[in-house]
Amino acid sequence: MSDHLRAILDCADNERYVLPSGLTVLVRPMPGYSAAHAIVAARFGSIDVHFRLGEEELSLPAGVAHYLEHKMFEDQEGDAFAKFAHTGANANAFTSFDRTCYYFTATNAVDESLDVLLEMVTHPYFTEETVAKEQGIIAQEIKMYQDSPDWRLITELCQCLYHTHPIRSDIAGTCESIAQITPGMLYDCCRAFYAPSNLVLAAAGNITARQVLDACARAGLDQPAARPAARRLWTEEPMTLVQDWKTLRMAVSKPCFGIGYKEEPLAPGDGRTEVLYELLLCCISGGMSPLYRRLYDEGLVNPGFGGEVLRVDGCCCILFTGESDTPDQVEQLLLEEIERVRAQGVDREVFTLCKNEKYGQLVENLENVEDAASQMADFALMGQTVAQQIEMLAGLTAEDADAALQKILNPGRMARVRILPDGSAAEDSGEND
């Protein structure tokens, strides 16, 4: 191992503890910084709609994880946001396909803010009245996402690629599905997925491990706790497509396009393959790739064009999205570039640049309190550390990328979605909304 890599790994080391309750605690003290950032991450997201808890099998309507995220900020005393405002902390939360995260940033009263954060995620409080009153708020959020062309491309591609996997459903659900949510469902979810053993607490910045561990003790998390193990359930997903083409119209200024490839699901904990796919996409369509430079220099795409790997349990797909006045031309150039790289192999210089860029992102995140805490939590949910991620990245080669490309981005597992401006003529292929 090079001295340079060893130095990077040394600076990525953080303090890690697993408490008797099962809670994983990660702390990165950053002397000289004025702010502290703390995040609690739960292994519970929008895809967790059918699961087994002990002998009990539970099914939920779409959008429960996101709905629960909203309701966790309320208790018998009122609103946690008001408590965070009293401590001077800036707090928020988000839900993704496979996780829910609650976090705050503060420069003062950090201990008090930690108490608020841990209290809200470990002591839920729901009533029929408080659950019902959130429906209108979340319905507006659902409509907002439905009006976002970037998000519609992702959701429509997933619906083209997947028959039964819950990745098909919008993270927030639908107005109809959230109307079915009850306090009992939310309590079931807390019992299944908000046990301390299913949570990660990460903190970075002007904070010490002693502060974090003392806050955990005040919340009772230093004591043994029940460790329910919820197991996700879903129907085995075939590798066929639902449909390979879809066109819809929205209020956009220029056409938006998406190309999605359905890939074999990755094994749990297989972060190596996911990172390898990300490097491949960087080589094919990233900012340093010949294709991106041509498309951007010729004005065929804007800076938002690119590819991403979407991977959760039971699902892995590769998506390319963007907007262009000439989407057919851009799609054709992208497909030709994929086949060229498949035949010739990835450009070694570009691969090295992409790999170094990934290094840079990981190390840069270590110097920002919000990114450092979030990065620790993200990798911990996958059973990894930041240092392990960096070391794994170091072992990837261009030859690994060449071999992977022979197995993925198969045209037979490709679907396309096109969003056209309102009033334009739809293309005469596929289904229209």
mmCIF file of N, CA and C in Angstrom, residues 54 69 88 156-157 177 195 201 210-211 222 225 229 253 255 338 396 413 428:
data_model
loop_
_atom_site.group_PDB
_atom_site.id
_atom_site.type_symbol
_atom_site.label_atom_id
_atom_site.label_comp_id
_atom_site.label_asym_id
_atom_site.label_seq_id
_atom_site.Cartn_x
_atom_site.Cartn_y
_atom_site.Cartn_z
ATOM 1 N N GLY A 54 -40.817 -11.398 13.117
ATOM 2 C CA GLY A 54 -41.093 -12.593 13.903
ATOM 3 C C GLY A 54 -41.987 -13.524 13.104
ATOM 4 N N GLU A 69 -41.566 9.587 8.534
ATOM 5 C CA GLU A 69 -40.529 10.617 8.699
ATOM 6 C C GLU A 69 -41.144 11.938 9.161
ATOM 7 N N GLY A 88 -31.225 26.437 18.768
ATOM 8 C CA GLY A 88 -30.485 27.108 17.707
ATOM 9 C C GLY A 88 -30.005 26.187 16.615
ATOM 10 N N GLU A 156 -40.712 6.840 -13.856
ATOM 11 C CA GLU A 156 -41.266 6.200 -15.052
ATOM 12 C C GLU A 156 -40.324 5.121 -15.576
ATOM 13 N N LEU A 157 -39.017 5.355 -15.513
ATOM 14 C CA LEU A 157 -38.067 4.318 -15.927
ATOM 15 C C LEU A 157 -38.193 3.087 -15.031
ATOM 16 N N SER A 177 -52.800 6.124 -1.614
ATOM 17 C CA SER A 177 -52.135 5.193 -0.696
ATOM 18 C C SER A 177 -51.938 5.805 0.689
ATOM 19 N N ALA A 195 -35.839 0.014 15.982
ATOM 20 C CA ALA A 195 -35.105 -0.529 17.115
ATOM 21 C C ALA A 195 -33.667 -0.021 17.033
ATOM 22 N N LEU A 201 -26.053 6.186 14.451
ATOM 23 C CA LEU A 201 -25.893 7.581 14.867
ATOM 24 C C LEU A 201 -24.483 8.012 14.507
ATOM 25 N N ARG A 210 -17.316 11.516 23.828
ATOM 26 C CA ARG A 210 -17.892 11.538 25.170
ATOM 27 C C ARG A 210 -19.249 12.220 25.163
ATOM 28 N N GLN A 211 -19.364 13.336 24.432
ATOM 29 C CA GLN A 211 -20.652 14.034 24.346
ATOM 30 C C GLN A 211 -21.723 13.134 23.739
ATOM 31 N N ASP A 222 -27.719 3.083 26.271
ATOM 32 C CA ASP A 222 -26.575 2.327 26.772
ATOM 33 C C ASP A 222 -27.020 1.052 27.482
ATOM 34 N N ALA A 225 -31.457 -3.744 24.661
ATOM 35 C CA ALA A 225 -32.798 -3.513 24.123
ATOM 36 C C ALA A 225 -33.167 -4.657 23.187
ATOM 37 N N ALA A 229 -35.831 -8.318 14.183
ATOM 38 C CA ALA A 229 -35.191 -8.361 12.859
ATOM 39 C C ALA A 229 -36.276 -8.480 11.794
ATOM 40 N N SER A 253 -39.481 23.049 -20.972
ATOM 41 C CA SER A 253 -39.078 23.942 -22.058
ATOM 42 C C SER A 253 -38.466 23.190 -23.230
ATOM 43 N N PRO A 255 -37.396 18.828 -24.594
ATOM 44 C CA PRO A 255 -37.593 17.410 -24.293
ATOM 45 C C PRO A 255 -36.596 16.890 -23.259
ATOM 46 N N ILE A 338 -21.428 3.450 -25.725
ATOM 47 C CA ILE A 338 -21.432 2.242 -24.894
ATOM 48 C C ILE A 338 -20.848 1.069 -25.668
ATOM 49 N N LEU A 396 -9.640 -1.357 -7.442
ATOM 50 C CA LEU A 396 -10.336 -1.501 -8.715
ATOM 51 C C LEU A 396 -9.423 -1.122 -9.876
ATOM 52 N N ARG A 413 -32.312 -5.371 -22.303
ATOM 53 C CA ARG A 413 -32.902 -5.019 -21.009
ATOM 54 C C ARG A 413 -32.937 -3.502 -20.850
ATOM 55 N N ASP A 428 -44.372 8.425 -32.409
ATOM 56 C CA ASP A 428 -45.332 7.380 -32.736
ATOM 57 C C ASP A 428 -44.796 6.003 -32.340
#
